[in-house]
Coordinates of C-alpha atoms in Angstrom, one line a residue:
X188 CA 16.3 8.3 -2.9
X189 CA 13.2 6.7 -4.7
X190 CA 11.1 3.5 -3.6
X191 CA 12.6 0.3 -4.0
X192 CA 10.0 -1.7 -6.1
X193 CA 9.9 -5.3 -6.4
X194 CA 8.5 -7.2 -9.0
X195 CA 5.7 -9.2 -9.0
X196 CA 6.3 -12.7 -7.6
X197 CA 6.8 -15.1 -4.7
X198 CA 10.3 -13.4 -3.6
X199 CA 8.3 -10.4 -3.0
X200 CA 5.6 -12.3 -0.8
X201 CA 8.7 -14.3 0.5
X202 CA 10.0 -10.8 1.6
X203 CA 7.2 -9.7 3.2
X204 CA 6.3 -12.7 5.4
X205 CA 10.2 -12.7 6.4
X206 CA 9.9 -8.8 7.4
X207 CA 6.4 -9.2 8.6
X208 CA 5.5 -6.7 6.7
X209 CA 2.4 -6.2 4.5
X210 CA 2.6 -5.2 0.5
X211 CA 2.2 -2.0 -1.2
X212 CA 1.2 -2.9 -4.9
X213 CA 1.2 -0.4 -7.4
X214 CA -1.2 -0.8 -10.6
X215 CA -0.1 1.4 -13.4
X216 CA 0.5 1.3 -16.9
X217 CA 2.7 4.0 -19.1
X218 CA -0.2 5.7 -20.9
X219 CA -1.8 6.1 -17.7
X220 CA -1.6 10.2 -16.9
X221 CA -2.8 10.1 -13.2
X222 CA 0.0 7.1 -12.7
X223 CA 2.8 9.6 -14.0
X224 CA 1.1 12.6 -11.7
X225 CA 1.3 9.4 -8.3
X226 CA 5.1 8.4 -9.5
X227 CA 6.2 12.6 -10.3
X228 CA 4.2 13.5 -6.4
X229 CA 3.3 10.9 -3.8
X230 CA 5.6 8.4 -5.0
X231 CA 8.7 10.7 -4.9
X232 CA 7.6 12.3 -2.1
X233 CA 10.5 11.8 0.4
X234 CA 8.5 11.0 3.4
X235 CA 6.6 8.7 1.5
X236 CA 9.2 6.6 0.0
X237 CA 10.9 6.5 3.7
X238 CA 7.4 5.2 5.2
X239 CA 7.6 2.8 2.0
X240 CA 10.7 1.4 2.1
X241 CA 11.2 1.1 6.0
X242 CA 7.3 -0.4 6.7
X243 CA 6.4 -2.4 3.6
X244 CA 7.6 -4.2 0.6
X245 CA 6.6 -2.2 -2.4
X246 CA 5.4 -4.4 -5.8
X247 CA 5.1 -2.5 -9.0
X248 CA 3.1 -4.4 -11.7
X249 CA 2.4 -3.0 -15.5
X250 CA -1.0 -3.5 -16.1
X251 CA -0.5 -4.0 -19.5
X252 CA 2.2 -7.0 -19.0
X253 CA 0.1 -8.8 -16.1
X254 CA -3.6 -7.7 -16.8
X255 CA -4.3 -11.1 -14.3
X256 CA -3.1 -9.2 -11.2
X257 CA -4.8 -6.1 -12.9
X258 CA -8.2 -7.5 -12.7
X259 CA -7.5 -9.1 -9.7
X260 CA -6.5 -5.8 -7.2
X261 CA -8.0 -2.8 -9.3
X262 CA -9.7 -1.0 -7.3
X263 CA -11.8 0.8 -10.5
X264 CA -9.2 3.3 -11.9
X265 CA -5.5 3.9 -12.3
X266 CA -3.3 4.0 -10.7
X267 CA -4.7 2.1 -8.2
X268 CA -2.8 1.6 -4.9
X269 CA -3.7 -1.9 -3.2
X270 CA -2.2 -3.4 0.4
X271 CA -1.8 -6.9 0.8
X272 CA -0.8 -9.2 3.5
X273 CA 2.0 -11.3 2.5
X274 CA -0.3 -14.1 0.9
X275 CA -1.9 -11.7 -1.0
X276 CA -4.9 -11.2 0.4
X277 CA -6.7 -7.6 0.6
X278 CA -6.1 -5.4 3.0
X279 CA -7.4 -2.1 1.5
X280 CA -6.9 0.2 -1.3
X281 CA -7.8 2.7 -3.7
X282 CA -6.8 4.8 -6.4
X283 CA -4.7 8.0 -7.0
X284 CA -3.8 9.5 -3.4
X285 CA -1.9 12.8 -3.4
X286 CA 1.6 12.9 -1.0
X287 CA -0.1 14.4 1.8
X288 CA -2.9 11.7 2.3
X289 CA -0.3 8.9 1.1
X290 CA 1.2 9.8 4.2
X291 CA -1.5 9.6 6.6
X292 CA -3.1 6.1 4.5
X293 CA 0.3 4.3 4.7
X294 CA 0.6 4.8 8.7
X295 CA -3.1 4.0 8.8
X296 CA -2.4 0.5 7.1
X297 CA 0.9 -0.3 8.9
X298 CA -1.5 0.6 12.3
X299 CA -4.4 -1.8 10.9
X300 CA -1.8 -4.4 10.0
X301 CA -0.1 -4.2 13.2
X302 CA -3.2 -4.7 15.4
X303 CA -5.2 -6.9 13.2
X304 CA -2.5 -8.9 12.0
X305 CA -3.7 -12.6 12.7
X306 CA -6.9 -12.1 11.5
X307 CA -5.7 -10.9 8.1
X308 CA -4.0 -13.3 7.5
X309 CA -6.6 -15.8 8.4
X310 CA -8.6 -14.3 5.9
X311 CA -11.2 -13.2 8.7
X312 CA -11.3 -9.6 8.6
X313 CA -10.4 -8.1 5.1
X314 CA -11.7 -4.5 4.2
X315 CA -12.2 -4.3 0.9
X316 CA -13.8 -1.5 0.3
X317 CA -11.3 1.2 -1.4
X318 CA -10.1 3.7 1.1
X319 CA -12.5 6.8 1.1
X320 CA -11.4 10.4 0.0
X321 CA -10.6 11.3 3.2
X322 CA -8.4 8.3 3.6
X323 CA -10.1 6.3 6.4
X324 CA -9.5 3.1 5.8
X325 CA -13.0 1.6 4.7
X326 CA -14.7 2.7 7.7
X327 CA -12.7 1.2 10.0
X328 CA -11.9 3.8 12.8
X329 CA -9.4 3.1 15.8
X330 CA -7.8 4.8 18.6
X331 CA -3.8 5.3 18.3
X332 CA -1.5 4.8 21.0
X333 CA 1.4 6.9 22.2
X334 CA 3.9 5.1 20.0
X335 CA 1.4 4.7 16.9
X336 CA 0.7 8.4 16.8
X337 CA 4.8 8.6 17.1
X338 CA 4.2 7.8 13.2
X339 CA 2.0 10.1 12.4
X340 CA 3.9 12.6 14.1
X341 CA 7.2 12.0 12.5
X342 CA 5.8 12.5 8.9

């Protein structure tokens, strides 16, 4: 089982309007040591690539090949781990995120996309901000329901 990455282009974005699901892009390069420690722990976690796979369409770009999208989403380090709403824009980010906090950031972001949806993609609420080390999602703080803390409760 590992996470089914996409390449960088509009089928990807294609696939995540379709699914209504927003983007997990992964910034990495292969001299990058903290992006083989993400890809050898939180990235073949088997939690994570399930939360991955089933609530978001995963984009892998080498920084090296496509230093555009590189200096575009970086969020000041690799491997940096951005989330994007299926035309591109922000939603959050950061950089390395051990399995254990992956967990809890990725049903944090579905939960943030969910509810704030239409004003994502409107381009009216955008936290950009890279997600702090305690994996709050740029200061943005909600309340979960019975079925969003389901999520958390499965993983």
């Amino acid at each position: 089982m590992r996470i089914e990455w996409h390449e960088w282009g509009n089928e990807a974005f294609e696939k995540a309007a379709k699914l209504d699901r927003p983007i997990l892009l992964a910034l990495s390069a292969s001299w990058c040591h903290w992006c083989h420690v993400m890809d050898s722990t939180s990235y073949s976690n088997k939690e994570v690539i399930e939360l991955v796979n089933s609530q978001f369409v995963p984009v892998r770009v080498d920084i090296d090949k496509r230093p555009d999208i590189s200096d575009r989403y970086n969020f000041g380090g690799f491997p940096t781990i951005a989330f994007l709403t299926p035309q591109g824009d922000i939603i959050t980010g950061g950089t390395y995120v051990p399995p254990e906090m992956l967990k809890v950031l990725l049903a944090e972001v579905i939960v943030l996309y969910k509810r704030n949806k239409q004003k994502l993609l409107e381009g009216k609420q955008q936290a950009k901000q890279p997600v702090a080390a305690e994996v709050k999602t740029a200061g943005l703080s909600f309340e979960l329901s019975e079925a969003e803390t389901a999520i958390f409760e499965f993983f």
